[in-house]
Coordinates of C-alpha atoms and ligand atoms in Angstrom, one line a residue:
M1 CA 92.1 -62.1 100.4
T2 CA 91.7 -60.6 97.0
K3 CA 89.0 -62.0 94.8
A4 CA 91.9 -63.4 92.3
E5 CA 93.6 -65.0 95.4
I6 CA 90.2 -66.9 96.2
Y7 CA 90.2 -67.9 92.5
I8 CA 93.3 -69.3 92.8
N9 CA 92.4 -71.3 96.2
V10 CA 89.2 -72.4 94.6
A11 CA 90.8 -73.7 91.8
A12 CA 93.3 -75.5 93.6
Q13 CA 90.6 -77.0 95.7
I14 CA 88.5 -78.0 92.7
S15 CA 91.8 -80.0 91.0
A16 CA 92.5 -82.1 94.0
V17 CA 89.1 -83.0 94.6
I18 CA 88.4 -84.2 91.2
E19 CA 91.8 -85.6 90.4
G20 CA 91.4 -88.9 88.7
E21 CA 87.4 -88.7 88.5
T22 CA 86.2 -89.5 85.0
S23 CA 82.5 -88.4 85.5
I24 CA 82.0 -85.2 83.7
T25 CA 78.9 -85.1 86.1
A26 CA 81.1 -85.3 89.5
R27 CA 83.5 -83.0 87.9
Y28 CA 80.9 -80.0 87.5
A29 CA 79.1 -80.8 90.7
T30 CA 82.1 -80.4 92.4
A31 CA 83.1 -76.8 90.8
G32 CA 79.7 -75.7 91.2
C33 CA 79.5 -76.6 95.0
L34 CA 83.1 -75.2 95.9
L35 CA 82.6 -71.8 93.8
S36 CA 79.1 -71.6 95.4
E37 CA 81.0 -71.8 98.7
A38 CA 84.1 -69.5 98.0
F39 CA 81.8 -66.6 96.9
E40 CA 78.9 -65.5 99.3
A41 CA 77.8 -62.9 96.3
F42 CA 77.3 -66.0 93.6
F43 CA 73.1 -66.8 93.9
W44 CA 73.1 -69.2 91.8
T45 CA 75.7 -71.5 90.3
G46 CA 75.7 -74.2 87.9
F47 CA 76.3 -75.8 84.4
Y48 CA 74.3 -76.2 81.3
V49 CA 75.4 -79.2 79.3
V50 CA 75.0 -79.2 75.4
D51 CA 72.2 -82.3 74.9
P52 CA 73.8 -84.7 73.0
L53 CA 70.5 -85.6 71.1
K54 CA 69.4 -82.2 70.3
P55 CA 73.2 -80.2 69.9
T56 CA 71.5 -76.8 69.5
E57 CA 69.9 -77.2 72.9
L58 CA 71.1 -76.6 76.6
V59 CA 69.9 -79.0 79.5
V60 CA 70.5 -78.0 83.0
G61 CA 73.3 -79.9 84.7
P62 CA 74.7 -79.7 88.5
Y63 CA 74.0 -76.1 90.4
Q64 CA 73.5 -75.2 93.4
G65 CA 70.9 -72.3 94.3
T66 CA 67.0 -71.6 93.5
L67 CA 65.0 -73.7 90.6
G68 CA 66.7 -73.4 86.9
C69 CA 64.8 -73.8 83.8
L70 CA 65.4 -76.8 82.5
R71 CA 66.3 -76.3 78.9
I72 CA 67.6 -73.0 76.7
P73 CA 67.9 -73.3 73.2
F74 CA 71.1 -71.6 71.5
G75 CA 71.0 -68.1 71.2
K76 CA 68.4 -67.3 73.9
G77 CA 69.0 -65.8 76.7
V78 CA 72.7 -65.1 78.2
C79 CA 73.3 -68.5 78.3
G80 CA 72.1 -69.6 74.8
A81 CA 74.0 -66.6 73.7
C82 CA 77.2 -67.7 75.1
A83 CA 76.7 -71.0 73.7
A84 CA 75.9 -69.4 70.3
R85 CA 79.1 -67.0 70.4
E86 CA 81.3 -69.5 72.5
T87 CA 82.9 -66.9 74.4
T88 CA 82.4 -65.3 77.8
I89 CA 79.4 -63.1 78.6
I90 CA 79.4 -60.7 81.4
V91 CA 75.9 -58.7 81.9
E92 CA 75.8 -56.0 84.9
D93 CA 72.2 -55.9 84.7
V94 CA 70.0 -58.5 83.4
H95 CA 66.4 -56.4 82.7
V96 CA 68.8 -54.8 79.8
F97 CA 69.9 -57.5 78.0
P98 CA 67.5 -58.7 75.2
G99 CA 66.1 -61.9 75.9
H100 CA 67.4 -62.9 79.2
I101 CA 65.7 -65.5 80.9
A102 CA 64.6 -64.9 84.4
C103 CA 64.4 -68.2 86.4
D104 CA 64.4 -66.2 89.5
S105 CA 63.7 -62.5 89.4
R106 CA 66.1 -61.7 92.5
T107 CA 69.3 -62.3 90.2
K108 CA 70.4 -58.9 88.9
S109 CA 74.0 -59.5 87.0
E110 CA 75.7 -62.8 85.6
I111 CA 78.5 -64.1 84.0
V112 CA 78.1 -67.0 81.6
V113 CA 81.3 -68.9 80.3
P114 CA 81.8 -71.5 77.9
V115 CA 83.2 -75.1 78.5
F116 CA 85.1 -76.7 76.0
D117 CA 85.8 -80.4 75.6
K118 CA 89.1 -81.9 74.4
K119 CA 88.8 -81.4 70.7
G120 CA 87.6 -77.8 71.3
N121 CA 83.8 -78.4 71.0
L122 CA 81.5 -76.7 73.0
A123 CA 80.3 -79.0 75.8
A124 CA 78.3 -76.7 78.2
V125 CA 78.6 -73.3 80.0
L126 CA 79.0 -72.3 83.3
D127 CA 76.3 -70.2 84.6
V128 CA 76.7 -67.8 87.6
D129 CA 74.1 -65.1 88.8
S130 CA 74.1 -62.5 91.4
T131 CA 71.6 -60.7 93.5
Q132 CA 74.0 -58.0 93.0
L133 CA 74.1 -55.7 90.3
A134 CA 77.1 -55.5 88.0
C135 CA 78.7 -58.3 90.1
F136 CA 81.2 -59.8 87.7
D137 CA 84.5 -57.9 86.3
D138 CA 87.6 -59.7 84.4
I139 CA 89.0 -61.1 87.8
D140 CA 85.9 -63.1 87.5
K141 CA 86.2 -64.0 83.7
A142 CA 89.9 -64.9 83.9
G143 CA 89.1 -67.2 87.1
L144 CA 85.9 -68.8 86.1
E145 CA 87.5 -69.5 82.3
A146 CA 90.6 -71.1 84.1
I147 CA 88.6 -73.4 86.2
C148 CA 86.4 -74.3 83.1
K149 CA 89.4 -75.3 81.5
S150 CA 90.4 -77.7 84.2
L151 CA 87.1 -79.6 84.1
L152 CA 87.4 -81.8 81.3
V153 CA 88.9 -85.5 81.1
Ligands
SME1 N1 70.2 -66.7 83.9 C1 70.3 -67.4 82.5 C2 69.2 -68.8 82.7 C3 69.5 -69.6 83.5 S1 68.9 -69.4 84.9 O1 69.0 -68.1 85.8 C4 69.6 -70.4 86.2 C5 70.0 -66.8 80.9 O2 69.4 -65.9 80.9 O3 70.7 -67.3 80.3

């Protein structure tokens, strides 16, 4: 299977599992688990959600991988940059990204995708990290953005 085909499959699996589920935590946890299972190169896969009590800060949500940091202010690291810009960011080499937050020094590249609620407000970001350099491309961007669009009730 090509990478694009794997994304189509995993998106269908996620939709089937979360159909009718109203808990956003359950929906994020399902997406994180199935994505992490589908792609061996995904070393850390998970969500940082906008803290409703402090809307300029992300707090860690459901994830698969090694220990992630708990909070990331908007503008800090790749996740914070994605939250501030509200656009997908692909980083081929985290060591040259200014302000990258090294939760695990094995991470070499990453992609962070914004998740919007039904009103179009930022709800969370999906962070996927890899131990390979330049692991992510436009196919990952398209696949992950489509999955993120399907997550909110
Ligand atoms: N990679 C992120 C930090 C979060 S962890 O790696 C799980 C960043 O720089 O935004």
